[in-house]
Amino acid sequence: MNYLVTGGSGFIGSHLVEQLLKKGHSVINIDNFDNFYNYQIKIKNTLESIDKNSDFEFSDKENDIKNLISLSKSDNYVLYYQDIRDKNGLEDIFKNHKIDLIIHLAALAGVRPSIERPLEYEEVNIRGTMNLWELCKDFGIKKFVCASSSSVYGNNEKIPFAETDNVDNPISPYAATKKCGEILGHVYHQLYNVDMIQLRFFTVYGPRQRPDLAIHKFTKLISEGQEIPFYGDGSTARDYTYIEDIIDGITKSISYLESNSKVYEILNLGESEVITLNEMLATIEKTLGKSANKKMLPMQAGDVQKTNADITKAKTLIGYKPTTHFQNGIKKFVEWFLRK
Ligand SMILES: NC(=O)c1ccc[n+]([C@@H]2O[C@H](COP(=O)([O-])OP(=O)(O)OC[C@H]3O[C@@H](n4cnc5c(N)ncnc54)[C@H](O)[C@@H]3O)[C@@H](O)[C@H]2O)c1
């Protein structure tokens, strides 16, 4: 099959591309190597995803990406340095390829920066996503997997969070853009028969995790003997999901879409295991064999108190089956972190 993956050089995207290529599929990766975090990390992600671990000589961003594009091109993989906000640029790509299904992961992620740059989040996460759906309409592409987020639940008081819960009360611009994506996606499903699964990922971690996310940030700072910023009293809690389990959920969503029609579904992909900030930190300290030096700070705006996924629907509908307990996942993450 020919899959178009957006954001295929990011954390989740690079793991997905790797898995799709291993299964013998063809992948078109669209990524603009945005400045949310260092582009060199995304170049390394891309090289790992296509199993090319050559020593890459970094110079400047534009040249590096040009080199990466020519180095990575093969019969079953092509990388486009392309912004999803640019519809004409996207259209040229759609003209050049037969696309069976799109997995849309490109986005400005991160809750806190969205409070500082809400308009940019709106442009990328809403307009950029609509550009893809407009092209689905024009090019007759009928299958679409879209990254949503657990953040749409806001400070939902009912635990665990189920897809049937009301999500009308997001508490960050990021969360609101993801909810808009779910609603607009339904419009394209309804009007143009685009079969779609919206996946609400619950805090994803593992090798290649984004450096801005707490597990990665804490691991780095503790191993360097630096102070860690610790927000709140440590009682906030997250349903952390290991990357392999997320990839299992995405690939099962793809299979479901390929064998069913008239589909519009929203699915939680979590581990269904709630870990407090205190427990998360203690697990990292134990695994690293080092203690953290905490700088206590107040809770930050936009941060929710707790996330916890009810994954019954994903289990029943697509056979989603997460298997990685937090202690094991952190062990694998720390091993990767110390090796890199
Ligand atoms: N990591 C998590 O815990 C988590 C949780 C919930 C939802 N999500 C969602 O999953 C998706 C992937 O997240 P991730 O953690 O891998 O993030 P990431 O930042 O590592 O990956 C996103 C990729 O999209 C690309 N991108 C950003 N803006 C773009 C644009 N305008 N045009 C083209 N490409 C662009 C980036 O360069 C990056 O490579 C995102 O949609 C995110 O909102 C992630």
PDB file of C-alpha atoms and ligand atoms in Angstrom, residues 7 9-13 30-34 36-37 42 82-85 105-109 124 147-150 174 178 201-204 210 213, ligand 1:
ATOM      1  CA  GLY A   7       5.052  14.621  10.422  1.00  0.00           C
ATOM      2  CA  SER A   9      10.228  12.841  10.889  1.00  0.00           C
ATOM      3  CA  GLY A  10       8.858  13.556  14.355  1.00  0.00           C
ATOM      4  CA  PHE A  11       8.718  11.303  17.391  1.00  0.00           C
ATOM      5  CA  ILE A  12       5.602   9.228  16.686  1.00  0.00           C
ATOM      6  CA  GLY A  13       5.816   9.654  12.895  1.00  0.00           C
ATOM      7  CA  ILE A  30       5.725  15.228   4.437  1.00  0.00           C
ATOM      8  CA  ASP A  31       7.487  17.232   7.136  1.00  0.00           C
ATOM      9  CA  ASN A  32       8.610  20.853   7.371  1.00  0.00           C
ATOM     10  CA  PHE A  33      11.204  20.237  10.114  1.00  0.00           C
ATOM     11  CA  ASP A  34       9.631  23.037  12.130  1.00  0.00           C
ATOM     12  CA  PHE A  36       9.494  23.412  17.761  1.00  0.00           C
ATOM     13  CA  TYR A  37      12.655  21.497  18.626  1.00  0.00           C
ATOM     14  CA  LYS A  42      14.300  14.994  13.219  1.00  0.00           C
ATOM     15  CA  GLN A  82       6.881  20.730   2.843  1.00  0.00           C
ATOM     16  CA  ASP A  83       4.673  22.820   5.105  1.00  0.00           C
ATOM     17  CA  ILE A  84       1.071  21.614   5.362  1.00  0.00           C
ATOM     18  CA  ARG A  85      -0.082  25.257   5.444  1.00  0.00           C
ATOM     19  CA  LEU A 105       0.539  13.386  12.542  1.00  0.00           C
ATOM     20  CA  ALA A 106       2.058  16.782  11.627  1.00  0.00           C
ATOM     21  CA  ALA A 107       1.024  19.416  14.126  1.00  0.00           C
ATOM     22  CA  LEU A 108       2.291  21.959  16.519  1.00  0.00           C
ATOM     23  CA  ALA A 109       2.216  19.839  19.659  1.00  0.00           C
ATOM     24  CA  VAL A 124      -0.958  24.563  11.383  1.00  0.00           C
ATOM     25  CA  ALA A 147      -3.848  12.473  15.493  1.00  0.00           C
ATOM     26  CA  SER A 148      -6.039  13.993  18.150  1.00  0.00           C
ATOM     27  CA  SER A 149      -5.118  14.214  21.818  1.00  0.00           C
ATOM     28  CA  SER A 150      -6.208  13.358  25.353  1.00  0.00           C
ATOM     29  CA  TYR A 174      -3.677  23.292  21.539  1.00  0.00           C
ATOM     30  CA  LYS A 178      -7.429  19.151  18.278  1.00  0.00           C
ATOM     31  CA  PHE A 201      -3.170   9.788  22.149  1.00  0.00           C
ATOM     32  CA  PHE A 202      -2.454   9.853  25.896  1.00  0.00           C
ATOM     33  CA  THR A 203       1.058  11.206  26.719  1.00  0.00           C
ATOM     34  CA  VAL A 204       3.349   9.119  24.541  1.00  0.00           C
ATOM     35  CA  ARG A 210      10.242  14.844  22.057  1.00  0.00           C
ATOM     36  CA  LEU A 213       8.171  16.328  27.211  1.00  0.00           C
TER      37      LEU A 213
HETATM   38  N1  LIG B   1       3.632  12.852  21.885  1.00  0.00           N
HETATM   39  C1  LIG B   1       2.494  12.883  22.584  1.00  0.00           C
HETATM   40  O1  LIG B   1       2.460  12.591  23.783  1.00  0.00           O
HETATM   41  C2  LIG B   1       1.189  13.244  21.911  1.00  0.00           C
HETATM   42  C3  LIG B   1       0.011  13.212  22.667  1.00  0.00           C
HETATM   43  C4  LIG B   1      -1.188  13.546  22.063  1.00  0.00           C
HETATM   44  C5  LIG B   1      -1.227  13.883  20.726  1.00  0.00           C
HETATM   45  N2  LIG B   1      -0.073  13.930  20.000  1.00  0.00           N
HETATM   46  C6  LIG B   1      -0.152  14.292  18.590  1.00  0.00           C
HETATM   47  O2  LIG B   1       0.545  13.327  17.814  1.00  0.00           O
HETATM   48  C7  LIG B   1       1.160  13.934  16.683  1.00  0.00           C
HETATM   49  C8  LIG B   1       2.645  13.638  16.648  1.00  0.00           C
HETATM   50  O3  LIG B   1       3.242  14.129  17.855  1.00  0.00           O
HETATM   51  P1  LIG B   1       4.790  13.974  18.183  1.00  0.00           P
HETATM   52  O4  LIG B   1       4.924  13.878  19.665  1.00  0.00           O
HETATM   53  O5  LIG B   1       5.397  12.929  17.316  1.00  0.00           O
HETATM   54  O6  LIG B   1       5.304  15.421  17.756  1.00  0.00           O
HETATM   55  P2  LIG B   1       6.579  15.860  16.899  1.00  0.00           P
HETATM   56  O7  LIG B   1       6.688  17.345  17.056  1.00  0.00           O
HETATM   57  O8  LIG B   1       7.764  15.032  17.252  1.00  0.00           O
HETATM   58  O9  LIG B   1       6.132  15.508  15.417  1.00  0.00           O
HETATM   59  C9  LIG B   1       5.365  16.366  14.623  1.00  0.00           C
HETATM   60  C10 LIG B   1       6.049  16.519  13.286  1.00  0.00           C
HETATM   61  O10 LIG B   1       5.237  17.381  12.481  1.00  0.00           O
HETATM   62  C11 LIG B   1       6.072  18.273  11.777  1.00  0.00           C
HETATM   63  N3  LIG B   1       5.336  19.493  11.506  1.00  0.00           N
HETATM   64  C12 LIG B   1       4.946  20.458  12.395  1.00  0.00           C
HETATM   65  N4  LIG B   1       4.347  21.456  11.764  1.00  0.00           N
HETATM   66  C13 LIG B   1       4.327  21.142  10.439  1.00  0.00           C
HETATM   67  C14 LIG B   1       3.858  21.812   9.277  1.00  0.00           C
HETATM   68  N5  LIG B   1       3.298  23.016   9.356  1.00  0.00           N
HETATM   69  N6  LIG B   1       4.006  21.192   8.080  1.00  0.00           N
HETATM   70  C15 LIG B   1       4.600  19.969   7.998  1.00  0.00           C
HETATM   71  N7  LIG B   1       5.086  19.307   9.075  1.00  0.00           N
HETATM   72  C16 LIG B   1       4.952  19.890  10.269  1.00  0.00           C
HETATM   73  C17 LIG B   1       7.255  18.522  12.708  1.00  0.00           C
HETATM   74  O11 LIG B   1       8.412  18.975  12.031  1.00  0.00           O
HETATM   75  C18 LIG B   1       7.433  17.162  13.378  1.00  0.00           C
HETATM   76  O12 LIG B   1       8.396  16.385  12.713  1.00  0.00           O
HETATM   77  C19 LIG B   1       0.811  15.424  16.780  1.00  0.00           C
HETATM   78  O13 LIG B   1      -0.338  15.658  16.008  1.00  0.00           O
HETATM   79  C20 LIG B   1       0.505  15.618  18.253  1.00  0.00           C
HETATM   80  O14 LIG B   1      -0.362  16.712  18.467  1.00  0.00           O
HETATM   81  C21 LIG B   1       1.132  13.604  20.571  1.00  0.00           C
END
